[in-house]
C-alpha cells in the first residue's frame, strides 16, 4: 500500500460530499411533502361544513405543489442548485485520465482514427517540435500513455482493469474536507481529534441525553407530569368512586401543571375581577373557606374554569392562562378517565361515575356549558337538559326562558323545527341575523350516532354465544354517524376522509378534534339504588314537568330502568337509549356501578358511511317515505305536528329510524348490514358469578353536549363447570370437532334458546313520546319480563 | 472444595456494578439514557489513540476477529470486548460441560460465577496486552521501551475494566440488552454507514474517487460526461464500496428480518388459571432462529482464532509442511493485509467475490459445506450448553405450571413433544444463519457476511425488546 502524503483536504470534493448529503435529506423531504405528508391541517376535516368539505376534496395539482413548496422549500432547492452549480464549476480542477478525451477522439474511434489523432497531437506537443518543458511533460504522461492505452494490448487490459495504462497506480488518500482543515502544523492534530471526538460523538449523544432528561418528568401517552399522576391517585385530592361531574374540577385543578402555573403580581387586579365574577355566578361559594384557601395558582385555575363554562368575560391579563388551562385540561381529563377505569372491585371493573363525569366535563369545557346545567342530565337523556341548548352559540338563560315561553324546551325540539320557523323564533328571542346563522351552523354540525352492539366469546376459530363465568367477552359495536349537514344539497360524502373530524367549538381556544368514548357499564347495582336516586332527582327539582306518581310507580315495578326514564318531561330525544341509565351525577354510596371496558374512537369512517347512507336515503325517499320511516321505528310520530308535516329528515336527531334493524336496512343501502357502520370491539371479563346482567353501552362524544346515547345489552352468564375450567368442556369439544360443521351446530343449538349475551338492539326503538304512555307500557312489559327473568 | 470457591477471595477486588435497589425496574427512558452513555464511552474509546505506540501500520493479524471483538486498531479499544466474550464463553462451556459445578438457582453461586468470569476476563486482557506489546504490534519492543510498554498495557487494562463495567451495568438492568451486542452492532453499523458515506477520496490513477458508495455515485454522475458508464462504475467498481454492495446489504438485512418471524407456536395451558380458555390460551414460540446469532459468533470466534494462530505460525515457520497445510498467507497488493491463499484456512475463508467463487469451485464447495455444517453443529451444541435444550425448557415450563394443550401433564411428555421441534429448529436455524452468511459474502455485503448477520440479529433483538417494553409500559389507555 503506497499512500502518498498525509491526509489532504480537497475543497471541490468537499462540495460534492456536501451536495450528496444535502440531496439525501432534501429529496426525500420533498417527496414526502409532495405525497401529502406534513400538512397537519389536511388531516383533520370539518365534516359538517359542506364548503370546507369541498375545498378539502380535491386540490388542483398546482395548489398541491404550492402547498408542498413553501418559501422555505424553494429556498432549500435554491441552495441546492447553487451548490450544484458551484460543484460543476469547480470540478474542472480535478483531472481524470480518459485517453479518448486526451486524444480528442470519439469513444468508438477506430485504430486509424486514433493513430491520426495521435500524430496530430505529436506535432503539437512532441519535445522535438515543442521546446516548452511543460509540453514535454504533458506529452509523456498523457498523450503517449493515452495512445498506448488504446493500441497496446497489455496497456488496454490495464486501462480496463485499473483505469490506467500503467496498471495499478500509487494510491493517494485524501479527505473531502476544505484544505484549511489540514494545516501542516503538528499542534493542531490533537486539536482536530478533540473537535472530532466532542463534536462528532459527545455532543450529539449529550444532546440526546439532555433531551431524555428533559422529558423525564413527563410520562404516559398524554405526556403528563409524574407528580400529577401521583396527585390524581392520592386519596385526598384524587379521584374517588363517587366523584361526579360537579366535583371533578376539584381534582382536575390539582394537577402539577396547574400548581406550577405562575401568578405574577400584574395579574392582581384581574384576579380580583375574576373573583367577583365567580362570586356573582356562585354566591354559595362565599362561605366556603376550602375553596378560597388554596394555592393561588390552583384557585386561579378553578376560577378560570368556572368563568369559562359560564361564558363570562375573562380579563385580558388572564387570557393566556385560560388558554393554557383549556388545552391542558383535555389530556388531564383523559388521564383521569383512564384512572377511573382502572380495575378496582374485580378484574376489569372500574368506577363508572367519575369516568362518565370526566367525559361530561370535557364536553362542558369544550362547549362552555355551566356544569350546573349539565348536572341533572343522564347519559341517555342528555339532550333534554338545558345544557344541550346552552351549548349553542349566543344562548344563555334569557334566550332559554324566551324559548320556553314558545314551547321549545329541549334541543331536539329546536332541531325538528323548520328552518324558516326556527329563524323566526330565534330572532324573536333577541338573536341577531349573524348569531342565528352561527346557531344554524352548529345545529347542522350536531352528530347523531346509531349504535348496535353484540356480545360474544371469541374462541380460537369460532364465536360462541354462551358466556361462562370469567370469560373474556368481546363486545362488537357497529356505529353509524350522521349530521344534518349531510342532508344538505350538494354535500359530497366522499369528502369525509382524513385523520379526524373537527368539532364545532367556537368557545374552545383551539381546533378541537371530535372523539367518541364507548364505555361498557354494568348498572346492576342500580336496582337497589333506584329509589334513592329518584328521590334525589325529585329533590333537585330540575325537571319541572316530572310527575311524582310515575316516579313512585316505577320503583315498585322493580325495573332496572326505572330511575332513568325521565322521558316524561322530555318529549324528544336526540340520542336516547331505553335502558337503565347510570345515575352518574348522584353521589350515592349505594350505587355500585362499574365500568367494564372503554374505547376511544374517532368515528370518521362511521360518518362517511352515514353520509353515504343519508345521500342514498334522500335519493330514494323524496316524498312518500315519511310514513314508512315513522312506522319502521316502532313508534308513532307523535312528536311531529301531525301526519301532514313536511317530510322530515329521518337522520336528524330525534326521529325514528333504525338503520341496523331489518326493515331499516331493507330500505337503506344495497350493501349488507356488515358494511353498514364502523365496527370495533371492547373486550371485558364476564362477571364472576353466573346470572343475568343488564349492561349498558354508553356512547359519549368528548366535544358535544347532549349527543350521548346509551344502548342496553343483556348478558347472561352461565356457571362454568369443572370440565369447562380445565379446558375440556363443551367448548373444547366444539373445537376438536371443528371440521364437522354439523356437529358444531348441534352442540351450539342446545344453548341457543337462551339468548345469552346476545343482543342486537337499537335505542331508537324505544324512543319516547311527548307523554309516552304507550311507550312506557312497552317499557314496563319489557322490564317485567326482565325482572321475572332475573327471578 | 469446589473449583468455584477459589474465586471467593478475589471477589472483593473485582469492581462491580450494583443492581437497581430493591429489585425495582429502571424506567425505560432511564435505561435508554444509560445505554446512550455507554455507547458514547465506547465510541470515544474506539477513536482515542493509544499513547506510546510507535507504529500501527503493516499487516493486522487480528483483522478477521475485529468484527466480533468490536475493536479498532491502535485505539484504546484495541482489545474491544474480546476478553469479556472469551471469558464468558469459557466459563459457559465449563459450566455446560459440568466441569465447573454451579447451581444457577443459588444466588451466591451465580455471583461467584460472575466473579470468575470477570477475573478470567481481566487476566485475558492483561495477557493479551502483554503479548501484543511483545510481538511488536506497536513497533519493535526495544523501540517502544519499557515505560511505554507498561503504559500501553495499563491503558488496555483500564479499557478492559471499563468494558467489563459497562457490560455489567447494562446487564444488571440499568440499560438495554448487553454491552457486548451493543458494541458489536455499533461497530458494524458504523462501518456500513462509513462505507456508504465516507468522505475519503482515493486516487488510484483514474482521478480521485470517493470511498463512500453513495457519495461516489453522485460524484461520478456529476463529473463524468458519459452517464451510463458513470452509473456502471458507481454500481460495480472494484476494490471500493459500490452501490451493489450497499443494496446487497439492505437485501440481507430484510431477508434476516423476514426469517426472524418464522416460528412454530406450541399451544400451552396454565394450570394456575381457573378457566383454561379464551384469554388464557397461550403459546410457547419456537423460533426458526432458535439460537439467534450464537452459531455465527462461535464460528467466527473459531475461524478468527485459527487465522491468528495460522498467521503467526506461517510468519515464523513458513517452510514447515504442517504449517503450510494449516494455511499459507500472502499480502494483499493494495493494502498489505494478509490473505489466506492455501491450506485449511484458505478453504474455510469466504471467496472474495462471485467470480472468485466460480473460478475455484472446490474452495467454494468446501466453504459452503463447512459453514453450514459448523453452524448447525454449534447451534445444537449451544442449546445444550446454555440451557435451552428440550430437557431444560420442559423443566422450566413444568416449574411454571404449564402443560401442552392436548397432552399429558408430565415432564416426559413435554420433553418428547419439545424434542420434536427444538433440535430441528436449532440445527436448521443454524444452517439458515450459515446460508445467509454465505449469501451475504457472495453478494459482497458491506461489513462481511458474519458482521451483517450479527448486526441484524442484534438490532432485531433490540427491536423485540423495545416492543416488549412498550407493551409493558402501555398502561395508558389511549396510546
CSV table of C-alpha atoms in Angstrom, one decimal, chain A residues 1 7 13 16-17 19-20 24 84 88 94-96 164 169-174 176 193 197 201 205 209 212-213 215-216 218 221 334 459-460 470 517 598 600 725 731 735, chain B residues 29-30 33 36 40 43-44 47-49 197 199-208 210 215 218-219 222-224 269 274-277 279 281 333-335 476-479:
chain,number,residue,atom,x,y,z
A,1,UNK,CA,0.0,0.0,0.0
A,7,UNK,CA,-4.4,13.4,4.6
A,13,UNK,CA,-14.5,17.3,-3.4
A,16,UNK,CA,-19.6,17.1,-3.7
A,17,UNK,CA,-19.7,15.5,-0.3
A,19,UNK,CA,-24.1,18.2,-2.1
A,20,UNK,CA,-24.7,14.4,-1.7
A,24,UNK,CA,-30.1,12.8,0.7
A,84,UNK,CA,-24.7,22.1,-7.7
A,88,UNK,CA,-19.9,21.7,-11.5
A,94,UNK,CA,-9.9,17.6,-10.9
A,95,UNK,CA,-8.2,15.8,-13.7
A,96,UNK,CA,-9.2,12.4,-14.9
A,164,UNK,CA,-4.7,3.5,-16.1
A,169,UNK,CA,-1.2,3.4,-9.7
A,170,UNK,CA,0.2,4.7,-6.5
A,171,UNK,CA,-2.8,5.3,-4.3
A,172,UNK,CA,-3.2,8.7,-2.8
A,173,UNK,CA,-5.7,9.2,0.0
A,174,UNK,CA,-7.3,12.5,0.9
A,176,UNK,CA,-13.0,15.6,1.1
A,193,UNK,CA,-9.0,14.9,17.2
A,197,UNK,CA,-14.4,13.5,19.4
A,201,UNK,CA,-19.7,11.8,19.4
A,205,UNK,CA,-25.1,12.0,22.5
A,209,UNK,CA,-29.2,12.6,26.9
A,212,UNK,CA,-34.2,12.4,27.5
A,213,UNK,CA,-33.6,14.1,30.9
A,215,UNK,CA,-38.8,14.6,29.0
A,216,UNK,CA,-38.2,12.5,32.1
A,218,UNK,CA,-43.4,13.6,31.6
A,221,UNK,CA,-49.2,8.7,26.3
A,334,UNK,CA,-58.2,11.8,29.7
A,459,UNK,CA,-62.9,-18.8,20.8
A,460,UNK,CA,-60.0,-19.8,18.7
A,470,UNK,CA,-64.9,-15.0,33.9
A,517,UNK,CA,-65.9,7.2,24.1
A,598,UNK,CA,-63.8,1.6,27.3
A,600,UNK,CA,-62.0,5.9,22.3
A,725,UNK,CA,-62.4,-24.8,33.6
A,731,UNK,CA,-66.5,-25.6,24.2
A,735,UNK,CA,-63.1,-27.1,18.9
B,29,UNK,CA,-36.2,6.2,29.4
B,30,UNK,CA,-33.5,6.0,32.1
B,33,UNK,CA,-30.1,7.1,28.7
B,36,UNK,CA,-26.6,6.0,25.2
B,40,UNK,CA,-20.7,7.4,23.9
B,43,UNK,CA,-17.3,5.3,20.6
B,44,UNK,CA,-14.9,7.8,22.2
B,47,UNK,CA,-11.3,6.8,18.5
B,48,UNK,CA,-8.9,7.6,21.2
B,49,UNK,CA,-5.4,6.6,20.0
B,197,UNK,CA,-21.0,8.0,3.1
B,199,UNK,CA,-15.8,11.5,2.7
B,200,UNK,CA,-12.4,10.0,2.0
B,201,UNK,CA,-11.1,10.2,-1.5
B,202,UNK,CA,-8.7,7.8,-3.1
B,203,UNK,CA,-6.8,8.2,-6.3
B,204,UNK,CA,-5.7,5.0,-8.0
B,205,UNK,CA,-4.9,6.7,-11.3
B,206,UNK,CA,-8.3,7.4,-12.7
B,207,UNK,CA,-8.8,10.5,-10.8
B,208,UNK,CA,-9.9,10.9,-7.2
B,210,UNK,CA,-14.9,8.8,-3.1
B,215,UNK,CA,-21.2,9.9,-2.5
B,218,UNK,CA,-23.2,11.5,-7.1
B,219,UNK,CA,-19.6,12.3,-7.9
B,222,UNK,CA,-21.7,14.9,-11.9
B,223,UNK,CA,-18.1,14.6,-13.1
B,224,UNK,CA,-18.3,12.1,-16.0
B,269,UNK,CA,-52.1,-24.2,29.1
B,274,UNK,CA,-59.1,-21.1,36.6
B,275,UNK,CA,-60.5,-21.4,33.2
B,276,UNK,CA,-58.1,-22.6,30.6
B,277,UNK,CA,-60.0,-20.7,27.9
B,279,UNK,CA,-57.6,-15.1,27.1
B,281,UNK,CA,-54.7,-19.7,25.9
B,333,UNK,CA,-1.2,-5.9,-3.1
B,334,UNK,CA,-3.4,-3.0,-2.3
B,335,UNK,CA,-3.4,-2.7,1.4
B,476,UNK,CA,-52.1,4.4,29.1
B,477,UNK,CA,-55.5,3.7,27.8
B,478,UNK,CA,-55.5,5.7,24.7
B,479,UNK,CA,-51.9,5.4,23.5
